[in-house]
PDB file of C-alpha atoms and ligand atoms in Angstrom:
ATOM      1  CA  MET A   1      37.404 -47.739 120.910  1.00  0.00           C
ATOM      2  CA  SER A   2      37.605 -46.301 117.490  1.00  0.00           C
ATOM      3  CA  THR A   3      34.835 -47.983 114.879  1.00  0.00           C
ATOM      4  CA  PRO A   4      37.329 -49.852 112.193  1.00  0.00           C
ATOM      5  CA  VAL A   5      37.337 -48.438 108.563  1.00  0.00           C
ATOM      6  CA  PRO A   6      36.445 -50.709 105.987  1.00  0.00           C
ATOM      7  CA  ASP A   7      39.214 -51.577 103.465  1.00  0.00           C
ATOM      8  CA  PRO A   8      37.977 -49.854 100.079  1.00  0.00           C
ATOM      9  CA  ARG A   9      39.620 -52.694  98.296  1.00  0.00           C
ATOM     10  CA  SER A  10      37.414 -55.176  99.958  1.00  0.00           C
ATOM     11  CA  MET A  11      34.203 -53.807  99.044  1.00  0.00           C
ATOM     12  CA  PRO A  12      32.439 -54.190  96.415  1.00  0.00           C
ATOM     13  CA  GLN A  13      33.144 -52.724  92.812  1.00  0.00           C
ATOM     14  CA  PRO A  14      30.673 -51.817  90.426  1.00  0.00           C
ATOM     15  CA  THR A  15      30.464 -53.408  87.414  1.00  0.00           C
ATOM     16  CA  ALA A  16      30.683 -52.484  83.670  1.00  0.00           C
ATOM     17  CA  ARG A  17      27.065 -52.935  83.772  1.00  0.00           C
ATOM     18  CA  THR A  18      25.939 -50.436  86.626  1.00  0.00           C
ATOM     19  CA  VAL A  19      28.680 -47.491  85.381  1.00  0.00           C
ATOM     20  CA  ALA A  20      26.958 -47.823  82.059  1.00  0.00           C
ATOM     21  CA  ARG A  21      23.698 -47.209  83.477  1.00  0.00           C
ATOM     22  CA  ARG A  22      24.612 -44.384  85.829  1.00  0.00           C
ATOM     23  CA  CYS A  23      26.284 -42.284  82.909  1.00  0.00           C
ATOM     24  CA  ALA A  24      23.209 -43.051  80.804  1.00  0.00           C
ATOM     25  CA  PRO A  25      21.609 -39.504  80.945  1.00  0.00           C
ATOM     26  CA  ALA A  26      25.188 -37.562  80.680  1.00  0.00           C
ATOM     27  CA  ASN A  27      25.303 -39.918  76.919  1.00  0.00           C
ATOM     28  CA  TRP A  28      22.633 -37.583  75.601  1.00  0.00           C
ATOM     29  CA  LEU A  29      22.198 -34.949  77.955  1.00  0.00           C
ATOM     30  CA  ILE A  30      25.581 -33.303  77.602  1.00  0.00           C
ATOM     31  CA  PRO A  31      26.144 -33.718  73.563  1.00  0.00           C
ATOM     32  CA  THR A  32      22.513 -32.573  72.849  1.00  0.00           C
ATOM     33  CA  GLY A  33      23.160 -29.440  75.108  1.00  0.00           C
ATOM     34  CA  LEU A  34      26.566 -28.905  73.344  1.00  0.00           C
ATOM     35  CA  VAL A  35      25.003 -29.417  69.808  1.00  0.00           C
ATOM     36  CA  LEU A  36      21.838 -26.677  70.749  1.00  0.00           C
ATOM     37  CA  LEU A  37      24.589 -23.779  72.013  1.00  0.00           C
ATOM     38  CA  SER A  38      26.094 -24.087  68.597  1.00  0.00           C
ATOM     39  CA  LEU A  39      23.124 -24.064  66.528  1.00  0.00           C
ATOM     40  CA  VAL A  40      22.941 -19.971  66.537  1.00  0.00           C
ATOM     41  CA  PRO A  41      26.880 -19.818  64.909  1.00  0.00           C
ATOM     42  CA  VAL A  42      26.573 -22.790  62.853  1.00  0.00           C
ATOM     43  CA  VAL A  43      23.121 -21.564  61.365  1.00  0.00           C
ATOM     44  CA  ALA A  44      24.537 -18.020  60.979  1.00  0.00           C
ATOM     45  CA  GLY A  45      27.862 -19.664  59.581  1.00  0.00           C
ATOM     46  CA  SER A  46      25.736 -21.499  56.792  1.00  0.00           C
ATOM     47  CA  LEU A  47      23.791 -18.623  55.838  1.00  0.00           C
ATOM     48  CA  ARG A  48      27.143 -16.654  55.345  1.00  0.00           C
ATOM     49  CA  LEU A  49      28.241 -19.549  53.432  1.00  0.00           C
ATOM     50  CA  ALA A  50      25.182 -19.573  51.230  1.00  0.00           C
ATOM     51  CA  GLU A  51      25.717 -15.918  50.461  1.00  0.00           C
ATOM     52  CA  LEU A  52      29.510 -16.532  49.502  1.00  0.00           C
ATOM     53  CA  VAL A  53      28.357 -19.057  46.934  1.00  0.00           C
ATOM     54  CA  GLY A  54      25.399 -16.552  45.438  1.00  0.00           C
ATOM     55  CA  GLY A  55      22.822 -16.906  47.818  1.00  0.00           C
ATOM     56  CA  PRO A  56      20.626 -13.909  49.284  1.00  0.00           C
ATOM     57  CA  PRO A  57      22.225 -11.692  51.712  1.00  0.00           C
ATOM     58  CA  ILE A  58      20.370 -12.395  55.098  1.00  0.00           C
ATOM     59  CA  VAL A  59      23.173 -11.692  57.564  1.00  0.00           C
ATOM     60  CA  PRO A  60      24.171  -8.222  57.823  1.00  0.00           C
ATOM     61  CA  ASP A  61      27.672  -6.780  56.507  1.00  0.00           C
ATOM     62  CA  GLY A  62      28.403  -9.189  53.738  1.00  0.00           C
ATOM     63  CA  ASP A  63      30.602  -7.041  51.942  1.00  0.00           C
ATOM     64  CA  ARG A  64      32.916  -5.811  54.710  1.00  0.00           C
ATOM     65  CA  VAL A  65      33.459  -9.707  55.914  1.00  0.00           C
ATOM     66  CA  ALA A  66      33.536 -11.053  52.210  1.00  0.00           C
ATOM     67  CA  ALA A  67      37.165  -8.974  52.097  1.00  0.00           C
ATOM     68  CA  ALA A  68      38.854 -12.299  53.464  1.00  0.00           C
ATOM     69  CA  PRO A  69      36.702 -14.971  52.117  1.00  0.00           C
ATOM     70  CA  VAL A  70      39.323 -17.685  52.608  1.00  0.00           C
ATOM     71  CA  ALA A  71      39.677 -16.996  56.342  1.00  0.00           C
ATOM     72  CA  LEU A  72      36.290 -16.835  56.658  1.00  0.00           C
ATOM     73  CA  VAL A  73      35.256 -19.638  55.164  1.00  0.00           C
ATOM     74  CA  THR A  74      37.924 -21.724  56.454  1.00  0.00           C
ATOM     75  CA  HIS A  75      36.448 -20.013  60.194  1.00  0.00           C
ATOM     76  CA  ILE A  76      33.229 -21.278  59.678  1.00  0.00           C
ATOM     77  CA  VAL A  77      33.794 -24.662  58.389  1.00  0.00           C
ATOM     78  CA  SER A  78      36.284 -25.239  61.059  1.00  0.00           C
ATOM     79  CA  VAL A  79      33.851 -24.039  63.502  1.00  0.00           C
ATOM     80  CA  THR A  80      30.765 -25.785  62.645  1.00  0.00           C
ATOM     81  CA  VAL A  81      32.908 -29.322  62.790  1.00  0.00           C
ATOM     82  CA  PHE A  82      34.386 -28.344  66.061  1.00  0.00           C
ATOM     83  CA  SER A  83      31.350 -27.486  67.747  1.00  0.00           C
ATOM     84  CA  LEU A  84      29.279 -30.270  66.412  1.00  0.00           C
ATOM     85  CA  VAL A  85      31.997 -33.180  66.747  1.00  0.00           C
ATOM     86  CA  GLY A  86      33.305 -31.943  69.695  1.00  0.00           C
ATOM     87  CA  ALA A  87      29.787 -32.358  71.662  1.00  0.00           C
ATOM     88  CA  PHE A  88      30.109 -35.842  71.377  1.00  0.00           C
ATOM     89  CA  GLN A  89      33.265 -36.159  72.839  1.00  0.00           C
ATOM     90  CA  PHE A  90      31.819 -35.594  76.143  1.00  0.00           C
ATOM     91  CA  ALA A  91      29.531 -38.554  75.580  1.00  0.00           C
ATOM     92  CA  PRO A  92      31.106 -40.892  78.434  1.00  0.00           C
ATOM     93  CA  GLY A  93      29.637 -43.868  76.731  1.00  0.00           C
ATOM     94  CA  LEU A  94      30.395 -43.193  73.321  1.00  0.00           C
ATOM     95  CA  ARG A  95      34.305 -42.333  74.495  1.00  0.00           C
ATOM     96  CA  ARG A  96      34.141 -45.819  76.171  1.00  0.00           C
ATOM     97  CA  ARG A  97      32.776 -47.811  73.783  1.00  0.00           C
ATOM     98  CA  HIS A  98      33.846 -46.407  70.289  1.00  0.00           C
ATOM     99  CA  ARG A  99      37.403 -45.262  71.499  1.00  0.00           C
ATOM    100  CA  ALA A 100      38.878 -45.591  67.980  1.00  0.00           C
ATOM    101  CA  TRP A 101      36.258 -43.209  66.964  1.00  0.00           C
ATOM    102  CA  HIS A 102      36.970 -41.025  69.919  1.00  0.00           C
ATOM    103  CA  ARG A 103      40.601 -40.893  69.013  1.00  0.00           C
ATOM    104  CA  ALA A 104      40.282 -39.878  65.261  1.00  0.00           C
ATOM    105  CA  ALA A 105      37.410 -37.465  66.341  1.00  0.00           C
ATOM    106  CA  GLY A 106      40.348 -35.891  68.804  1.00  0.00           C
ATOM    107  CA  ARG A 107      42.817 -35.293  65.871  1.00  0.00           C
ATOM    108  CA  VAL A 108      40.270 -33.977  63.719  1.00  0.00           C
ATOM    109  CA  LEU A 109      38.658 -31.451  66.499  1.00  0.00           C
ATOM    110  CA  VAL A 110      42.737 -30.555  67.570  1.00  0.00           C
ATOM    111  CA  THR A 111      42.951 -29.302  63.599  1.00  0.00           C
ATOM    112  CA  CYS A 112      39.984 -27.592  63.562  1.00  0.00           C
ATOM    113  CA  GLY A 113      40.607 -25.649  67.067  1.00  0.00           C
ATOM    114  CA  LEU A 114      43.693 -24.464  65.653  1.00  0.00           C
ATOM    115  CA  LEU A 115      42.154 -23.264  62.475  1.00  0.00           C
ATOM    116  CA  THR A 116      39.333 -21.595  64.189  1.00  0.00           C
ATOM    117  CA  ALA A 117      41.779 -19.642  66.135  1.00  0.00           C
ATOM    118  CA  GLY A 118      43.859 -18.889  63.806  1.00  0.00           C
ATOM    119  CA  THR A 119      41.352 -17.808  61.230  1.00  0.00           C
ATOM    120  CA  GLY A 120      39.693 -15.912  63.982  1.00  0.00           C
ATOM    121  CA  LEU A 121      43.142 -13.899  64.937  1.00  0.00           C
ATOM    122  CA  TRP A 122      43.263 -13.267  61.277  1.00  0.00           C
ATOM    123  CA  LEU A 123      39.706 -12.066  60.816  1.00  0.00           C
ATOM    124  CA  THR A 124      40.247 -10.119  63.760  1.00  0.00           C
ATOM    125  CA  LEU A 125      43.497  -8.450  62.603  1.00  0.00           C
ATOM    126  CA  PHE A 126      42.981  -8.412  58.996  1.00  0.00           C
ATOM    127  CA  LEU A 127      39.176  -7.518  58.121  1.00  0.00           C
ATOM    128  CA  PRO A 128      37.940  -4.021  57.825  1.00  0.00           C
ATOM    129  CA  PRO A 129      37.017  -2.857  61.549  1.00  0.00           C
ATOM    130  CA  ALA A 130      32.784  -2.852  61.739  1.00  0.00           C
ATOM    131  CA  ALA A 131      30.858   0.026  63.241  1.00  0.00           C
ATOM    132  CA  VAL A 132      30.604  -1.804  66.238  1.00  0.00           C
ATOM    133  CA  ASP A 133      34.037  -3.109  66.659  1.00  0.00           C
ATOM    134  CA  SER A 134      36.364  -1.082  69.590  1.00  0.00           C
ATOM    135  CA  GLU A 135      39.762  -1.365  70.761  1.00  0.00           C
ATOM    136  CA  LEU A 136      38.498  -3.644  73.848  1.00  0.00           C
ATOM    137  CA  LEU A 137      36.538  -6.045  71.277  1.00  0.00           C
ATOM    138  CA  VAL A 138      39.839  -6.713  68.959  1.00  0.00           C
ATOM    139  CA  ALA A 139      41.880  -7.041  72.481  1.00  0.00           C
ATOM    140  CA  ILE A 140      39.251  -9.751  73.417  1.00  0.00           C
ATOM    141  CA  ARG A 141      39.057 -11.520  70.570  1.00  0.00           C
ATOM    142  CA  VAL A 142      43.240 -11.812  70.053  1.00  0.00           C
ATOM    143  CA  VAL A 143      43.385 -12.978  73.853  1.00  0.00           C
ATOM    144  CA  VAL A 144      40.908 -15.526  73.330  1.00  0.00           C
ATOM    145  CA  SER A 145      42.079 -16.885  69.920  1.00  0.00           C
ATOM    146  CA  VAL A 146      45.580 -17.061  71.472  1.00  0.00           C
ATOM    147  CA  ALA A 147      44.055 -18.770  74.647  1.00  0.00           C
ATOM    148  CA  MET A 148      41.861 -20.966  72.083  1.00  0.00           C
ATOM    149  CA  ALA A 149      45.048 -22.052  70.221  1.00  0.00           C
ATOM    150  CA  THR A 150      47.046 -22.558  73.515  1.00  0.00           C
ATOM    151  CA  CYS A 151      44.210 -25.025  75.327  1.00  0.00           C
ATOM    152  CA  VAL A 152      43.534 -27.025  72.034  1.00  0.00           C
ATOM    153  CA  GLY A 153      47.582 -27.281  72.205  1.00  0.00           C
ATOM    154  CA  VAL A 154      47.877 -28.694  75.708  1.00  0.00           C
ATOM    155  CA  VAL A 155      45.187 -30.707  75.154  1.00  0.00           C
ATOM    156  CA  SER A 156      46.361 -32.746  72.250  1.00  0.00           C
ATOM    157  CA  ALA A 157      50.185 -32.680  73.846  1.00  0.00           C
ATOM    158  CA  ARG A 158      48.387 -34.070  77.162  1.00  0.00           C
ATOM    159  CA  SER A 159      46.771 -36.740  75.080  1.00  0.00           C
ATOM    160  CA  GLY A 160      49.183 -37.454  71.975  1.00  0.00           C
ATOM    161  CA  ALA A 161      46.308 -36.669  69.833  1.00  0.00           C
ATOM    162  CA  ALA A 162      48.658 -34.900  67.356  1.00  0.00           C
ATOM    163  CA  THR A 163      51.978 -37.242  67.213  1.00  0.00           C
ATOM    164  CA  SER A 164      51.002 -40.729  68.221  1.00  0.00           C
ATOM    165  CA  PRO A 165      48.201 -42.729  66.424  1.00  0.00           C
ATOM    166  CA  ARG A 166      48.507 -45.184  69.244  1.00  0.00           C
ATOM    167  CA  THR A 167      48.087 -42.960  72.180  1.00  0.00           C
ATOM    168  CA  GLY A 168      45.134 -40.230  71.312  1.00  0.00           C
ATOM    169  CA  PRO A 169      42.898 -38.442  73.683  1.00  0.00           C
ATOM    170  CA  GLY A 170      41.094 -40.970  75.851  1.00  0.00           C
TER     171      GLY A 170
HETATM  172  C1  LIG B 201      39.022 -18.195  68.608  1.00  0.00           C
HETATM  173  C2  LIG B 201      38.653 -17.071  68.897  1.00  0.00           C
HETATM  174  C3  LIG B 201      37.839 -16.443  67.431  1.00  0.00           C
HETATM  175  C4  LIG B 201      37.752 -15.388  67.240  1.00  0.00           C
HETATM  176  C5  LIG B 201      38.959 -14.306  67.417  1.00  0.00           C
HETATM  177  C6  LIG B 201      36.821 -14.845  66.267  1.00  0.00           C
HETATM  178  C7  LIG B 201      36.581 -13.937  65.657  1.00  0.00           C
HETATM  179  C8  LIG B 201      36.153 -13.825  64.749  1.00  0.00           C
HETATM  180  C9  LIG B 201      35.803 -12.804  63.545  1.00  0.00           C
HETATM  181  C10 LIG B 201      36.746 -11.456  63.830  1.00  0.00           C
HETATM  182  C11 LIG B 201      34.764 -12.354  62.599  1.00  0.00           C
HETATM  183  C12 LIG B 201      34.295 -11.934  61.780  1.00  0.00           C
HETATM  184  C13 LIG B 201      33.088 -11.170  61.838  1.00  0.00           C
HETATM  185  C14 LIG B 201      32.834  -9.679  61.723  1.00  0.00           C
HETATM  186  O1  LIG B 201      33.869  -9.069  61.958  1.00  0.00           O
HETATM  187  O2  LIG B 201      31.719  -9.094  61.226  1.00  0.00           O
HETATM  188  C15 LIG B 201      34.033 -14.217  62.939  1.00  0.00           C
HETATM  189  C16 LIG B 201      32.990 -14.721  62.099  1.00  0.00           C
HETATM  190  C17 LIG B 201      32.573 -15.816  62.810  1.00  0.00           C
HETATM  191  N1  LIG B 201      32.777 -16.714  63.749  1.00  0.00           N
HETATM  192 FE1  LIG B 201      34.584 -16.332  64.987  1.00  0.00          FE
HETATM  193  N2  LIG B 201      36.049 -16.356  66.162  1.00  0.00           N
HETATM  194  C18 LIG B 201      36.453 -16.705  67.240  1.00  0.00           C
HETATM  195  C19 LIG B 201      35.716 -18.201  67.747  1.00  0.00           C
HETATM  196  C20 LIG B 201      34.531 -18.765  67.175  1.00  0.00           C
HETATM  197  C21 LIG B 201      33.843 -19.696  67.758  1.00  0.00           C
HETATM  198  C22 LIG B 201      33.978 -20.242  69.148  1.00  0.00           C
HETATM  199  C23 LIG B 201      32.474 -19.535  66.728  1.00  0.00           C
HETATM  200  C24 LIG B 201      31.566 -20.566  66.949  1.00  0.00           C
HETATM  201  C25 LIG B 201      31.063 -21.310  68.053  1.00  0.00           C
HETATM  202  C26 LIG B 201      32.848 -18.761  65.926  1.00  0.00           C
HETATM  203  C27 LIG B 201      31.794 -17.987  64.751  1.00  0.00           C
HETATM  204  C28 LIG B 201      31.845 -17.473  63.794  1.00  0.00           C
HETATM  205  C29 LIG B 201      30.711 -17.350  62.946  1.00  0.00           C
HETATM  206  C30 LIG B 201      29.519 -18.198  62.425  1.00  0.00           C
HETATM  207  C31 LIG B 201      31.319 -16.010  61.895  1.00  0.00           C
HETATM  208  C32 LIG B 201      30.521 -15.775  60.491  1.00  0.00           C
HETATM  209  C33 LIG B 201      29.762 -14.719  60.860  1.00  0.00           C
HETATM  210  C34 LIG B 201      29.527 -13.782  59.946  1.00  0.00           C
HETATM  211  O3  LIG B 201      29.953 -13.936  58.878  1.00  0.00           O
HETATM  212  O4  LIG B 201      28.642 -12.465  59.989  1.00  0.00           O
HETATM  213  N3  LIG B 201      33.837 -18.055  66.017  1.00  0.00           N
HETATM  214  N4  LIG B 201      34.913 -14.817  64.046  1.00  0.00           N
END
């Protein structure tokens, strides 16, 4: 004789409070980890921006990268917003309780992601090459920027972030 299998629909469902309690560590662990990961490029980018507006030359190669100042500034600003705001999109509680914020941030992040990839590609192709640049590094940068733009485009299309004010990511 086989043991009867209980119908999952008749089993008690977790309450909203139980779900919130289970997600509590993820609410701060994921954004904290992602913000920590972003710190090095964000600090390096800030030092470069400070240098471009007349600050001391702390980051090497200033003259070379200043050959494309608009692309470089756009790259650094969009990468900074993408990394820091993007980190909070992965907090389950924030996503659930502040859906309007999550959707608005999603639209900003799509723009910043595309700008990051586009300016990254531009810098790869049009900056004078550094001593350490090789053909392989250039090829990797081209592949990564196309992959990043494609991923951002696919996520945006799937969530409706770029087109519909009602059905943003979520
Ligand atoms: C999408 C792919 C990306 C490509 C192809 C790319 C490419 C580049 C290139 C070619 C430069 C000029 C650096 C040089 O030649 O010395 C640059 C600068 C920079 N990138 Fe990216 N990048 C990409 C994504 C990112 C991401 C995701 C971050 C941060 C997490 C980032 C952070 C920076 C920073 C901070 C600088 C300024 C460095 C400096 O001023 O010396 N980039 N990027």
